[in-house]
CSV table of C-alpha atoms in Angstrom, one decimal:
chain,number,residue,atom,x,y,z
A,1,MET,CA,-0.2,-0.1,0.0
A,2,GLN,CA,1.5,3.4,-0.5
A,3,LYS,CA,2.0,6.2,1.6
A,4,GLY,CA,-0.8,8.1,2.2
A,5,ALA,CA,-3.4,5.8,1.4
A,6,GLY,CA,-4.5,4.2,4.6
A,7,LEU,CA,-7.5,6.4,5.0
A,8,GLU,CA,-10.2,4.2,7.0
A,9,ARG,CA,-12.1,5.5,4.4
A,10,PRO,CA,-11.8,5.3,0.6
A,11,ASN,CA,-12.2,8.2,-2.1
A,12,VAL,CA,-14.6,6.9,-4.6
A,13,LEU,CA,-13.8,8.3,-8.5
A,14,LEU,CA,-17.0,7.3,-10.8
A,15,ILE,CA,-16.2,8.1,-14.7
A,16,CYS,CA,-19.5,8.5,-16.8
A,17,VAL,CA,-19.1,8.7,-20.6
A,18,ASP,CA,-22.5,9.3,-22.6
A,19,HIS,CA,-23.6,6.9,-25.5
A,20,TRP,CA,-20.9,4.2,-24.7
A,21,PHE,CA,-22.6,1.0,-25.7
A,22,GLY,CA,-21.6,-2.1,-23.7
A,23,GLY,CA,-20.1,-3.8,-25.9
A,24,LEU,CA,-17.6,-2.1,-27.8
A,25,LEU,CA,-15.0,-2.9,-25.7
A,26,GLU,CA,-12.1,-4.6,-26.4
A,27,THR,CA,-12.4,-7.1,-23.8
A,28,ALA,CA,-16.5,-7.9,-24.5
A,29,GLY,CA,-14.6,-9.3,-27.9
A,30,ARG,CA,-14.4,-6.3,-30.4
A,31,THR,CA,-11.6,-6.6,-32.2
A,32,ASP,CA,-12.0,-3.2,-34.1
A,33,ILE,CA,-11.5,-0.3,-31.1
A,34,GLU,CA,-8.3,-0.2,-29.0
A,35,THR,CA,-9.2,0.4,-25.2
A,36,PRO,CA,-5.9,-0.5,-23.9
A,37,THR,CA,-7.2,1.3,-20.1
A,38,LEU,CA,-10.1,0.2,-20.1
A,39,ASN,CA,-8.9,-3.5,-20.4
A,40,ARG,CA,-6.6,-2.9,-17.7
A,41,PHE,CA,-9.1,-1.5,-15.2
A,42,CYS,CA,-11.1,-5.1,-15.9
A,43,GLU,CA,-8.4,-7.2,-15.4
A,44,VAL,CA,-8.2,-5.7,-11.5
A,45,GLY,CA,-11.4,-5.7,-11.0
A,46,THR,CA,-15.3,-7.0,-12.4
A,47,ARG,CA,-16.7,-5.7,-16.1
A,48,TYR,CA,-21.3,-6.5,-15.1
A,49,SER,CA,-22.1,-7.7,-19.0
A,50,ARG,CA,-25.4,-7.0,-18.4
A,51,THR,CA,-25.9,-3.1,-17.3
A,52,TYR,CA,-28.9,-1.2,-18.2
A,53,SER,CA,-29.4,2.3,-18.8
A,54,GLU,CA,-33.3,2.1,-16.9
A,55,THR,CA,-34.5,4.8,-19.3
A,56,PRO,CA,-31.5,5.3,-22.4
A,57,ILE,CA,-31.5,8.8,-22.4
A,58,CYS,CA,-29.3,11.3,-21.1
A,59,ILE,CA,-31.6,13.2,-18.1
A,60,PRO,CA,-33.4,10.5,-16.8
A,61,ALA,CA,-30.4,8.2,-17.2
A,62,ARG,CA,-28.2,11.0,-15.1
A,63,ARG,CA,-31.8,10.9,-13.1
A,64,THR,CA,-31.2,7.7,-12.1
A,65,LEU,CA,-27.8,7.7,-11.4
A,66,MET,CA,-27.4,10.3,-9.1
A,67,THR,CA,-30.6,9.6,-6.4
A,68,GLY,CA,-30.1,5.3,-7.0
A,69,THR,CA,-34.1,5.4,-7.7
A,70,SER,CA,-35.7,4.2,-10.0
A,71,PRO,CA,-37.3,6.4,-13.4
A,72,ARG,CA,-40.8,5.7,-11.8
A,73,VAL,CA,-39.0,7.6,-8.3
A,74,HIS,CA,-37.3,10.0,-9.5
A,75,GLY,CA,-40.0,10.9,-12.1
A,76,ASP,CA,-39.0,11.2,-15.8
A,77,ARG,CA,-38.9,8.1,-18.4
A,78,THR,CA,-39.4,11.1,-21.6
A,79,PHE,CA,-36.8,13.6,-20.8
A,80,GLN,CA,-38.2,16.8,-19.4
A,81,PRO,CA,-35.3,19.0,-20.0
A,82,ASP,CA,-36.9,21.7,-16.9
A,83,LEU,CA,-37.3,19.9,-14.5
A,84,PRO,CA,-35.3,20.9,-11.8
A,85,MET,CA,-33.9,17.1,-9.7
A,86,PRO,CA,-36.3,15.2,-7.2
A,87,ASP,CA,-36.0,16.5,-3.1
A,88,LEU,CA,-34.4,12.7,-2.7
A,89,PRO,CA,-30.9,11.9,-1.3
A,90,THR,CA,-28.8,11.8,-4.1
A,91,LEU,CA,-25.0,10.1,-4.8
A,92,PRO,CA,-23.0,13.6,-3.8
A,93,GLY,CA,-24.7,14.6,-1.2
A,94,THR,CA,-25.1,11.5,0.5
A,95,PHE,CA,-21.4,11.5,0.3
A,96,SER,CA,-20.9,14.7,1.8
A,97,GLU,CA,-23.1,13.8,4.5
A,98,ALA,CA,-20.7,11.5,5.1
A,99,GLY,CA,-17.7,13.7,5.4
A,100,TYR,CA,-16.4,13.3,2.0
A,101,GLN,CA,-15.5,16.4,0.1
A,102,THR,CA,-17.5,16.4,-3.6
A,103,TYR,CA,-16.7,17.3,-6.5
A,104,ALA,CA,-17.9,16.9,-10.1
A,105,VAL,CA,-16.2,18.0,-13.5
A,106,GLY,CA,-17.8,17.1,-17.1
A,107,LYS,CA,-21.1,17.1,-17.6
A,108,LEU,CA,-23.9,16.9,-14.8
A,109,HIS,CA,-27.5,17.9,-17.2
A,110,VAL,CA,-29.1,18.6,-14.3
A,111,TYR,CA,-31.8,21.7,-14.9
A,112,PRO,CA,-30.9,23.9,-13.9
A,113,PRO,CA,-27.5,23.8,-14.8
A,114,ARG,CA,-25.3,25.2,-12.0
A,115,ASP,CA,-27.6,22.8,-9.3
A,116,ARG,CA,-24.5,21.0,-7.3
A,117,ILE,CA,-27.0,18.6,-6.3
A,118,GLY,CA,-25.0,17.7,-3.0
A,119,PHE,CA,-21.3,18.5,-4.6
A,120,ASP,CA,-18.7,21.0,-2.9
A,121,ASP,CA,-18.0,22.3,-6.8
A,122,VAL,CA,-19.2,21.4,-10.4
A,123,ILE,CA,-16.6,22.4,-12.9
A,124,LEU,CA,-19.5,22.1,-16.0
A,125,ALA,CA,-19.0,21.2,-19.6
A,126,GLU,CA,-22.6,21.2,-20.8
A,127,GLU,CA,-22.6,20.6,-25.0
A,128,GLY,CA,-23.1,24.2,-26.0
A,129,ARG,CA,-26.1,25.6,-23.2
A,130,SER,CA,-25.1,28.1,-21.9
A,131,GLY,CA,-27.9,29.8,-22.3
A,132,LEU,CA,-29.4,28.1,-19.2
A,133,GLY,CA,-26.1,29.3,-17.4
A,134,TRP,CA,-22.6,29.3,-16.9
A,135,ASP,CA,-20.8,27.7,-18.6
A,136,ASP,CA,-17.0,26.8,-17.4
A,137,TYR,CA,-15.7,25.0,-20.4
A,138,ASP,CA,-17.1,27.9,-23.0
A,139,THR,CA,-15.8,30.5,-20.5
A,140,TYR,CA,-12.1,28.5,-20.9
A,141,LEU,CA,-12.8,29.0,-24.7
A,142,GLY,CA,-13.3,32.6,-24.5
A,143,GLU,CA,-10.0,33.0,-22.2
A,144,GLN,CA,-8.1,31.0,-25.0
A,145,GLY,CA,-9.0,33.5,-27.7
A,146,HIS,CA,-11.9,31.0,-28.9
A,147,ALA,CA,-14.7,32.4,-27.3
A,148,GLY,CA,-17.7,30.7,-29.0
A,149,GLN,CA,-15.5,28.6,-31.1
A,150,GLN,CA,-16.8,25.1,-29.4
A,151,PHE,CA,-19.1,24.2,-32.4
A,152,MET,CA,-17.2,25.7,-35.1
A,153,HIS,CA,-16.3,22.5,-36.7
A,154,GLY,CA,-20.4,22.2,-38.1
A,155,MET,CA,-21.2,19.1,-37.3
A,156,SER,CA,-24.6,18.3,-35.2
A,157,ASN,CA,-24.8,17.6,-31.0
A,158,ASN,CA,-27.2,14.7,-31.9
A,159,GLU,CA,-26.2,13.5,-36.6
A,160,TYR,CA,-23.5,11.3,-37.6
A,161,SER,CA,-21.6,13.7,-39.4
A,162,TRP,CA,-17.9,14.3,-38.6
A,163,ARG,CA,-15.1,15.8,-39.0
A,164,PRO,CA,-12.1,16.4,-37.3
A,165,TRP,CA,-11.8,18.5,-34.9
A,166,HIS,CA,-11.0,22.0,-36.0
A,167,LEU,CA,-8.8,24.0,-32.8
A,168,ALA,CA,-6.4,22.8,-31.1
A,169,GLU,CA,-5.4,19.6,-28.9
A,170,GLU,CA,-5.8,20.8,-25.7
A,171,HIS,CA,-8.6,23.6,-26.0
A,172,HIS,CA,-10.9,19.9,-26.9
A,173,VAL,CA,-13.8,19.0,-24.6
A,174,THR,CA,-12.3,15.5,-23.6
A,175,ASN,CA,-8.5,16.8,-23.0
A,176,TRP,CA,-10.9,20.2,-20.6
A,177,ILE,CA,-12.1,17.4,-18.4
A,178,THR,CA,-9.1,15.2,-18.1
A,179,ARG,CA,-6.8,18.5,-16.7
A,180,GLU,CA,-9.9,19.4,-14.8
A,181,ALA,CA,-10.1,16.7,-13.3
A,182,CYS,CA,-6.7,16.1,-12.5
A,183,LYS,CA,-6.1,19.8,-10.7
A,184,THR,CA,-9.0,18.7,-8.7
A,185,PHE,CA,-7.2,15.6,-7.6
A,186,LYS,CA,-4.2,17.9,-6.2
A,187,ARG,CA,-6.5,20.3,-4.9
A,188,ARG,CA,-8.2,17.7,-2.3
A,189,ASP,CA,-8.7,18.1,1.3
A,190,PRO,CA,-5.9,16.2,3.0
A,191,THR,CA,-7.4,15.2,5.6
A,192,ARG,CA,-10.7,13.7,4.1
A,193,PRO,CA,-11.3,11.2,1.6
A,194,ALA,CA,-12.9,12.9,-1.6
A,195,PHE,CA,-15.6,11.5,-3.8
A,196,TRP,CA,-15.0,12.5,-7.6
A,197,TYR,CA,-17.7,12.0,-10.6
A,198,VAL,CA,-15.6,12.9,-14.0
A,199,SER,CA,-18.1,12.8,-16.8
A,200,TYR,CA,-17.0,13.2,-20.6
A,201,THR,CA,-19.2,14.4,-22.8
A,202,HIS,CA,-18.1,12.2,-25.5
A,203,PRO,CA,-18.8,9.2,-27.0
A,204,HIS,CA,-22.0,11.2,-27.8
A,205,PRO,CA,-21.9,13.6,-31.2
A,206,PRO,CA,-20.5,15.9,-32.8
A,207,LEU,CA,-18.6,13.4,-34.4
A,208,ALA,CA,-15.7,16.0,-34.4
A,209,PRO,CA,-12.5,13.4,-33.0
A,210,LEU,CA,-9.2,14.1,-33.1
A,211,GLU,CA,-7.1,13.8,-36.7
A,212,HIS,CA,-4.2,11.3,-35.1
A,213,TYR,CA,-7.5,9.5,-33.2
A,214,LEU,CA,-9.0,10.0,-36.8
A,215,ALA,CA,-5.5,8.6,-38.6
A,216,ARG,CA,-5.7,5.7,-36.1
A,217,TYR,CA,-8.3,4.4,-37.9
A,218,ALA,CA,-8.5,5.3,-41.1
A,219,ASN,CA,-7.3,1.8,-42.7
A,220,ARG,CA,-9.2,-0.2,-40.3
A,221,ASP,CA,-12.1,-2.2,-40.6
A,222,VAL,CA,-14.7,-2.2,-38.3
A,223,GLN,CA,-17.4,-4.1,-37.6
A,224,ALA,CA,-20.4,-4.2,-39.4
A,225,ALA,CA,-23.6,-2.5,-38.8
A,226,ILE,CA,-26.7,-6.0,-36.9
A,227,GLN,CA,-28.9,-7.1,-39.4
A,228,SER,CA,-31.8,-9.3,-38.6
A,229,ASP,CA,-35.1,-10.9,-40.6
A,230,TRP,CA,-37.2,-8.5,-38.2
A,231,SER,CA,-35.3,-5.5,-39.2
A,232,GLN,CA,-34.8,-5.3,-42.9
A,233,THR,CA,-38.5,-4.0,-43.9
A,234,PRO,CA,-38.7,-0.1,-42.1
A,235,GLU,CA,-42.6,-0.4,-42.4
A,236,ASP,CA,-42.9,-3.5,-41.0
A,237,LEU,CA,-40.7,-2.0,-37.9
A,238,PRO,CA,-42.5,-1.1,-34.5
A,239,ALA,CA,-44.4,2.4,-34.8
A,240,ALA,CA,-42.2,3.5,-32.4
A,241,LEU,CA,-38.4,2.6,-34.1
A,242,GLN,CA,-39.7,3.7,-37.0
A,243,THR,CA,-39.9,7.4,-36.1
A,244,ILE,CA,-35.8,6.8,-34.9
A,245,HIS,CA,-35.5,5.2,-38.5
A,246,HIS,CA,-36.5,7.4,-39.8
A,247,TYR,CA,-35.1,10.1,-38.1
A,248,PHE,CA,-31.7,9.6,-38.7
A,249,ASP,CA,-30.3,9.0,-42.4
A,250,LYS,CA,-30.0,6.4,-44.5
A,251,LEU,CA,-26.3,5.6,-45.0
A,252,SER,CA,-24.3,3.1,-47.2
A,253,PRO,CA,-22.1,1.1,-45.7
A,254,GLN,CA,-19.2,3.2,-46.4
A,255,ARG,CA,-20.3,5.6,-44.9
A,256,LEU,CA,-21.2,4.1,-42.0
A,257,ALA,CA,-18.4,2.8,-41.3
A,258,GLU,CA,-17.0,5.4,-41.9
A,259,VAL,CA,-19.5,7.6,-39.1
A,260,ARG,CA,-18.5,4.4,-36.8
A,261,ARG,CA,-14.7,5.0,-36.7
A,262,ALA,CA,-15.1,8.2,-35.4
A,263,PHE,CA,-16.8,7.3,-33.3
A,264,TYR,CA,-14.4,4.9,-31.9
A,265,ALA,CA,-11.8,7.8,-32.4
A,266,LEU,CA,-13.7,9.4,-29.7
A,267,CYS,CA,-13.8,6.1,-27.5
A,268,THR,CA,-10.1,5.7,-27.5
A,269,HIS,CA,-9.2,9.4,-26.5
A,270,ILE,CA,-11.3,8.9,-23.5
A,271,ASP,CA,-9.3,5.7,-23.2
A,272,HIS,CA,-5.9,7.3,-23.1
A,273,GLN,CA,-6.9,10.5,-21.0
A,274,ILE,CA,-8.6,8.1,-18.2
A,275,ARG,CA,-4.2,7.4,-18.3
A,276,LEU,CA,-3.9,10.6,-16.7
A,277,LEU,CA,-6.3,10.5,-14.0
A,278,ILE,CA,-4.7,7.5,-12.7
A,279,GLY,CA,-1.4,9.0,-13.1
A,280,THR,CA,-2.5,11.8,-11.4
A,281,LEU,CA,-3.8,9.9,-8.5
A,282,ARG,CA,-0.9,7.4,-8.7
A,283,GLU,CA,1.3,10.6,-8.1
A,284,GLU,CA,-0.5,11.7,-5.6
A,285,GLN,CA,-0.3,8.7,-3.3
A,286,VAL,CA,-4.4,8.4,-2.9
A,287,LEU,CA,-4.5,5.7,-6.3
A,288,ASP,CA,-4.4,2.4,-3.7
A,289,ASN,CA,-6.8,4.0,-1.4
A,290,THR,CA,-9.1,4.9,-4.0
A,291,VAL,CA,-12.2,2.7,-5.8
A,292,LEU,CA,-12.9,2.9,-9.2
A,293,ALA,CA,-15.8,3.0,-11.2
A,294,PHE,CA,-16.8,3.5,-15.0
A,295,VAL,CA,-20.1,3.8,-16.4
A,296,SER,CA,-22.5,5.7,-19.1
A,297,ASP,CA,-25.5,6.9,-18.9
A,298,HIS,CA,-26.7,4.6,-22.3
A,299,GLY,CA,-25.7,3.1,-25.5
A,300,ASP,CA,-25.6,4.3,-29.3
A,301,MET,CA,-27.2,2.0,-31.8
A,302,LEU,CA,-25.0,3.2,-34.2
A,303,GLY,CA,-26.6,2.1,-37.4
A,304,ASP,CA,-26.9,-1.9,-35.3
A,305,HIS,CA,-31.1,-2.4,-37.2
A,306,GLY,CA,-31.2,0.5,-38.7
A,307,LEU,CA,-31.2,3.0,-35.9
A,308,PHE,CA,-29.0,5.4,-34.2
A,309,ALA,CA,-28.8,7.0,-31.2
A,310,LYS,CA,-30.5,5.8,-28.0
A,311,ARG,CA,-34.3,5.7,-27.2
A,312,THR,CA,-34.6,2.1,-27.7
A,313,MET,CA,-34.9,-1.0,-25.3
A,314,LEU,CA,-32.4,-3.2,-28.0
A,315,GLU,CA,-28.8,-4.2,-26.8
A,316,GLY,CA,-27.0,-0.8,-28.3
A,317,SER,CA,-29.3,1.8,-26.6
A,318,CYS,CA,-29.8,0.1,-23.0
A,319,ASN,CA,-26.5,-2.0,-22.6
A,320,VAL,CA,-24.2,0.0,-21.2
A,321,PRO,CA,-20.6,-0.4,-19.3
A,322,PHE,CA,-19.8,-1.0,-16.3
A,323,ILE,CA,-16.9,-1.6,-14.4
A,324,LEU,CA,-15.7,-1.6,-10.8
A,325,ALA,CA,-11.9,-1.5,-8.9
A,326,ASP,CA,-12.2,-2.3,-5.7
A,327,THR,CA,-8.9,-1.3,-3.8
A,328,PRO,CA,-6.3,-3.4,-3.9
A,329,ALA,CA,-6.1,-4.6,-0.4
A,330,ALA,CA,-10.1,-5.3,-0.2
A,331,GLU,CA,-11.4,-8.3,-1.3
A,332,ARG,CA,-15.0,-7.2,-1.9
A,333,ILE,CA,-14.7,-7.2,-5.9
A,334,THR,CA,-13.2,-9.8,-8.0
A,335,LYS,CA,-10.6,-9.4,-9.9
A,336,GLY,CA,-10.4,-10.0,-13.9
A,337,THR,CA,-13.9,-11.5,-13.8
A,338,VAL,CA,-17.3,-11.0,-16.2
A,339,ASP,CA,-20.4,-11.1,-14.2
A,340,THR,CA,-23.7,-11.2,-15.4
A,341,ARG,CA,-26.1,-10.9,-13.3
A,342,LEU,CA,-28.2,-7.4,-14.2
A,343,VAL,CA,-27.6,-4.4,-12.6
A,344,GLY,CA,-29.4,-1.1,-13.6
A,345,LEU,CA,-27.6,2.5,-13.3
A,346,GLN,CA,-30.0,3.2,-9.8
A,347,ASP,CA,-28.1,0.2,-8.6
A,348,ILE,CA,-24.8,2.5,-9.0
A,349,MET,CA,-25.1,4.8,-6.0
A,350,PRO,CA,-26.2,1.9,-3.6
A,351,THR,CA,-23.4,-0.3,-4.6
A,352,LEU,CA,-20.6,2.8,-4.3
A,353,LEU,CA,-22.2,3.6,-0.4
A,354,ASP,CA,-21.5,0.1,0.0
A,355,LEU,CA,-17.2,0.0,-0.8
A,356,ALA,CA,-17.5,3.0,1.4
A,357,ASN,CA,-19.0,1.9,4.4
A,358,ILE,CA,-21.6,4.1,4.1
A,359,SER,CA,-25.3,4.0,5.2
A,360,ILE,CA,-27.7,3.4,2.0
A,361,PRO,CA,-30.5,6.1,2.2
A,362,GLU,CA,-34.6,4.0,2.2
A,363,THR,CA,-35.0,5.8,-0.6
A,364,CYS,CA,-33.0,3.9,-2.9
A,365,THR,CA,-34.3,1.5,-4.9
A,366,GLY,CA,-31.4,0.1,-6.1
A,367,CYS,CA,-29.2,-2.6,-4.3
A,368,SER,CA,-25.4,-2.6,-3.8
A,369,VAL,CA,-23.6,-5.0,-6.2
A,370,LEU,CA,-22.1,-7.0,-3.0
A,371,GLY,CA,-25.7,-8.4,-2.4
A,372,GLU,CA,-28.2,-11.1,-3.7
A,373,LYS,CA,-28.9,-10.8,-7.7
A,374,ARG,CA,-31.9,-9.4,-9.0
A,375,GLU,CA,-34.3,-11.6,-10.7
A,376,HIS,CA,-35.6,-9.1,-13.3
A,377,LEU,CA,-35.2,-5.8,-14.4
A,378,TYR,CA,-37.5,-3.5,-15.7
A,379,CYS,CA,-36.6,-0.6,-18.0
A,380,GLU,CA,-39.2,2.2,-19.6
A,381,VAL,CA,-38.8,5.1,-22.2
A,382,SER,CA,-40.7,7.2,-23.3
A,383,GLU,CA,-45.2,8.0,-23.2
A,384,GLY,CA,-48.0,8.0,-25.6
A,385,ILE,CA,-47.4,6.5,-29.1
A,386,ARG,CA,-43.7,6.4,-28.6
A,387,ALA,CA,-43.3,4.4,-24.9
A,388,GLN,CA,-41.5,1.4,-24.8
A,389,ARG,CA,-41.4,-0.8,-22.0
A,390,MET,CA,-38.9,-4.2,-21.4
A,391,VAL,CA,-38.0,-6.7,-19.0
A,392,THR,CA,-35.5,-9.2,-18.5
A,393,ASP,CA,-35.1,-11.8,-16.2
A,394,ASP,CA,-30.9,-14.1,-16.3
A,395,LYS,CA,-31.5,-14.4,-20.2
A,396,PHE,CA,-34.8,-13.7,-22.0
A,397,LYS,CA,-35.7,-10.1,-22.5
A,398,LEU,CA,-39.7,-9.2,-23.9
A,399,ILE,CA,-40.1,-5.7,-25.3
A,400,TRP,CA,-43.5,-4.2,-25.6
A,401,TYR,CA,-44.6,-1.6,-28.1
A,402,PRO,CA,-48.0,-0.4,-26.6
A,403,ALA,CA,-48.2,1.3,-30.2
A,404,GLY,CA,-49.7,-0.9,-32.2
A,405,ASN,CA,-49.5,-3.2,-29.1
A,406,HIS,CA,-46.0,-4.8,-30.8
A,407,PHE,CA,-43.9,-7.0,-28.8
A,408,GLN,CA,-40.0,-8.8,-29.0
A,409,LEU,CA,-38.7,-11.8,-27.3
A,410,PHE,CA,-35.2,-12.2,-27.2
A,411,ASP,CA,-32.8,-14.7,-25.7
A,412,ILE,CA,-29.8,-12.3,-25.1
A,413,VAL,CA,-27.8,-15.6,-23.7
A,414,GLU,CA,-28.0,-17.2,-27.2
A,415,ASP,CA,-28.6,-14.1,-29.2
A,416,PRO,CA,-26.7,-11.0,-27.1
A,417,ASP,CA,-27.7,-9.2,-31.2
A,418,GLU,CA,-31.6,-9.4,-30.7
A,419,GLN,CA,-31.2,-11.3,-34.4
A,420,PHE,CA,-34.1,-13.3,-34.0
A,421,ASP,CA,-37.5,-11.9,-32.4
A,422,LEU,CA,-39.3,-15.0,-30.3
A,423,ALA,CA,-42.0,-13.5,-29.9
A,424,GLY,CA,-45.2,-15.5,-30.4
A,425,GLN,CA,-43.4,-18.6,-31.0
A,426,GLN,CA,-44.8,-21.7,-29.4
A,427,GLU,CA,-41.8,-23.2,-27.9
A,428,HIS,CA,-41.1,-19.9,-26.0
A,429,GLN,CA,-44.8,-19.0,-24.6
A,430,GLN,CA,-44.3,-20.3,-21.0
A,431,GLU,CA,-41.0,-17.6,-20.8
A,432,GLU,CA,-43.1,-14.8,-22.6
A,433,GLU,CA,-45.6,-15.3,-20.6
A,434,LYS,CA,-43.7,-15.3,-17.6
A,435,LEU,CA,-42.1,-12.3,-18.9
A,436,ARG,CA,-45.9,-10.2,-19.7
A,437,ASN,CA,-46.9,-10.9,-16.1
A,438,LEU,CA,-44.0,-9.5,-14.5
A,439,LEU,CA,-43.9,-6.2,-17.2
A,440,LYS,CA,-48.0,-5.8,-15.9
A,441,GLU,CA,-46.7,-5.5,-12.2
A,442,GLU,CA,-44.4,-2.7,-13.0
A,443,LEU,CA,-46.8,-0.8,-15.0
A,444,TYR,CA,-47.6,2.8,-13.8
A,445,GLY,CA,-49.8,6.0,-14.5
A,446,SER,CA,-50.6,6.4,-18.2
A,447,ASP,CA,-49.4,3.1,-19.9
A,448,LEU,CA,-52.2,1.6,-16.9
A,449,ALA,CA,-54.7,2.9,-20.0
A,450,PHE,CA,-53.2,-0.1,-22.4
A,451,VAL,CA,-54.2,-3.1,-19.7
A,452,GLU,CA,-57.6,-4.4,-20.2
A,453,ASP,CA,-59.5,-6.8,-18.0
A,454,GLY,CA,-55.4,-7.8,-17.3
A,455,ASN,CA,-54.3,-7.5,-20.8
A,456,LEU,CA,-51.6,-5.9,-22.5
A,457,VAL,CA,-54.3,-4.2,-24.9
A,458,GLY,CA,-51.6,-1.3,-25.8
A,459,CYS,CA,-53.2,1.5,-28.3
A,460,PRO,CA,-53.6,1.1,-32.4
A,461,ALA,CA,-50.7,2.4,-33.9
A,462,PRO,CA,-50.8,5.6,-35.7
A,463,PRO,CA,-50.8,6.1,-39.0
A,464,HIS,CA,-47.1,6.8,-40.0
A,465,SER,CA,-46.4,10.6,-39.7
A,466,PHE,CA,-42.9,12.4,-39.2
A,467,SER,CA,-41.6,15.5,-38.6
A,468,GLU,CA,-39.0,18.0,-40.3
A,469,ASN,CA,-35.9,18.0,-38.9
A,470,ARG,CA,-35.3,21.4,-39.8
A,471,GLY,CA,-33.1,22.2,-37.0
A,472,LEU,CA,-30.4,19.6,-38.2
A,473,THR,CA,-31.4,17.4,-35.1
A,474,GLY,CA,-30.4,20.6,-32.5
A,475,GLN,CA,-27.3,22.2,-34.4
A,476,ARG,CA,-25.2,24.6,-32.3
A,477,GLY,CA,-24.1,27.8,-34.4
A,478,LEU,CA,-21.9,30.6,-33.0
A,479,GLN,CA,-22.1,31.2,-29.5
A,480,PHE,CA,-20.0,34.8,-29.4
A,481,PRO,CA,-21.6,36.8,-28.5
A,482,PRO,CA,-23.5,34.8,-25.8
A,483,ILE,CA,-26.8,33.1,-27.1
A,484,LYS,CA,-29.8,34.7,-24.8
A,485,PRO,CA,-31.3,32.7,-22.3
A,486,ALA,CA,-34.0,30.2,-23.9
A,487,ASP,CA,-36.5,27.5,-23.6
A,488,PRO,CA,-34.6,24.2,-21.9
A,489,GLY,CA,-36.4,22.2,-24.6
A,490,GLY,CA,-35.0,23.9,-27.4
A,491,VAL,CA,-31.7,24.5,-26.3
A,492,ILE,CA,-31.1,21.0,-25.6
A,493,GLU,CA,-32.3,18.2,-28.2
A,494,PRO,CA,-34.6,17.5,-29.9
A,495,LYS,CA,-37.4,15.6,-28.4
A,496,GLY,CA,-38.2,13.2,-32.0
């Protein structure tokens, strides 16, 4: 054990990324991406391969992460950009009450943006939302002579065009978040343990990686998009998926491969920058007394089944990476293993508190991974005709699309890419019925209108009508002079 690592309670570092789906790791068998730092994390800790974002959209997912509660408890399963945090104990607030110093660097995605939600301080990079509140990264760019130029590369925050980063490397938001986090480590109070939350904005678009990370992928083959019989004909998709399919560009295989290379470049950039976080903790002689955790708020379909982004209950959207490494002297987390237990983002808060020997608030619906395994997990996204509901156990996953009363059943163990829809097949009737009953028990609010006499009946699928994308999916522009205060729903991203 290093000198200075003998604090009675460990430090905790939680690293969060955005849009990084669970299987996109070398240690998960992907040979088309480089993740050397996360590979090493997996060697010294456990990778929980069946971790899910209960509502795979940025804001609801982060409410779940920061409160340890389900969407039903924290109040957002749709994406409500002007909804304040609920009156619940938060992850940083609970650490603070236990005597920890607590700091966040990067993306919080709460409203109002400067709400510290229990942190002692936050240093924000909120992806061009300075019209909603002071943004520290925007301020930094201005101090460097690049005021308002964060998005002058021209790429959208929610589309899949790409080009290299347009400013010097040190001004890239990933580098800035890393530097500010390392400074925070160095500025810590040495008499108290710390909880640090480092939240990278990428690989969420815009896809504008550094030139040399693009170059390392330029001549590399990337895995083709997953295809399936059920997704070949867009008109036959569930109505909720048709909306997503129609919204994004239809890319040729060559263009999709280019998009994936740009996306992977953003991932590898983050992976390399995490090395600086570890190096700073090591040089500060606190690494061996620090619990390390890595997670994403949700994934990205990235062309699989003809879909992009999040807002679906398919694996690419809702399955996320979760890696947990305990302090070297502890034996609570097995090293170098893959744990297939069901984990939700609501379980992160109780797990980290458990590892720090802090009592878990009774409000938490999540459970620590140090305890008993879940038998099933329920997830939900959107309402009305865009609603999708999902329940999964240790082998099968049922997705329900109320509009059209459409069901999908997948054997996640044998078919992790969800290529074979088993819904309605006689040989899987028992498994489907079991999951339908579990799903019905979870329904509440407006979903109850989709149930009659104890049966899931849904509602008629609407005629196919799709909104035009006049705003280029939340395109940012020149943000100097500072943009005017705005409606949060118009600044953040489209609701389609």
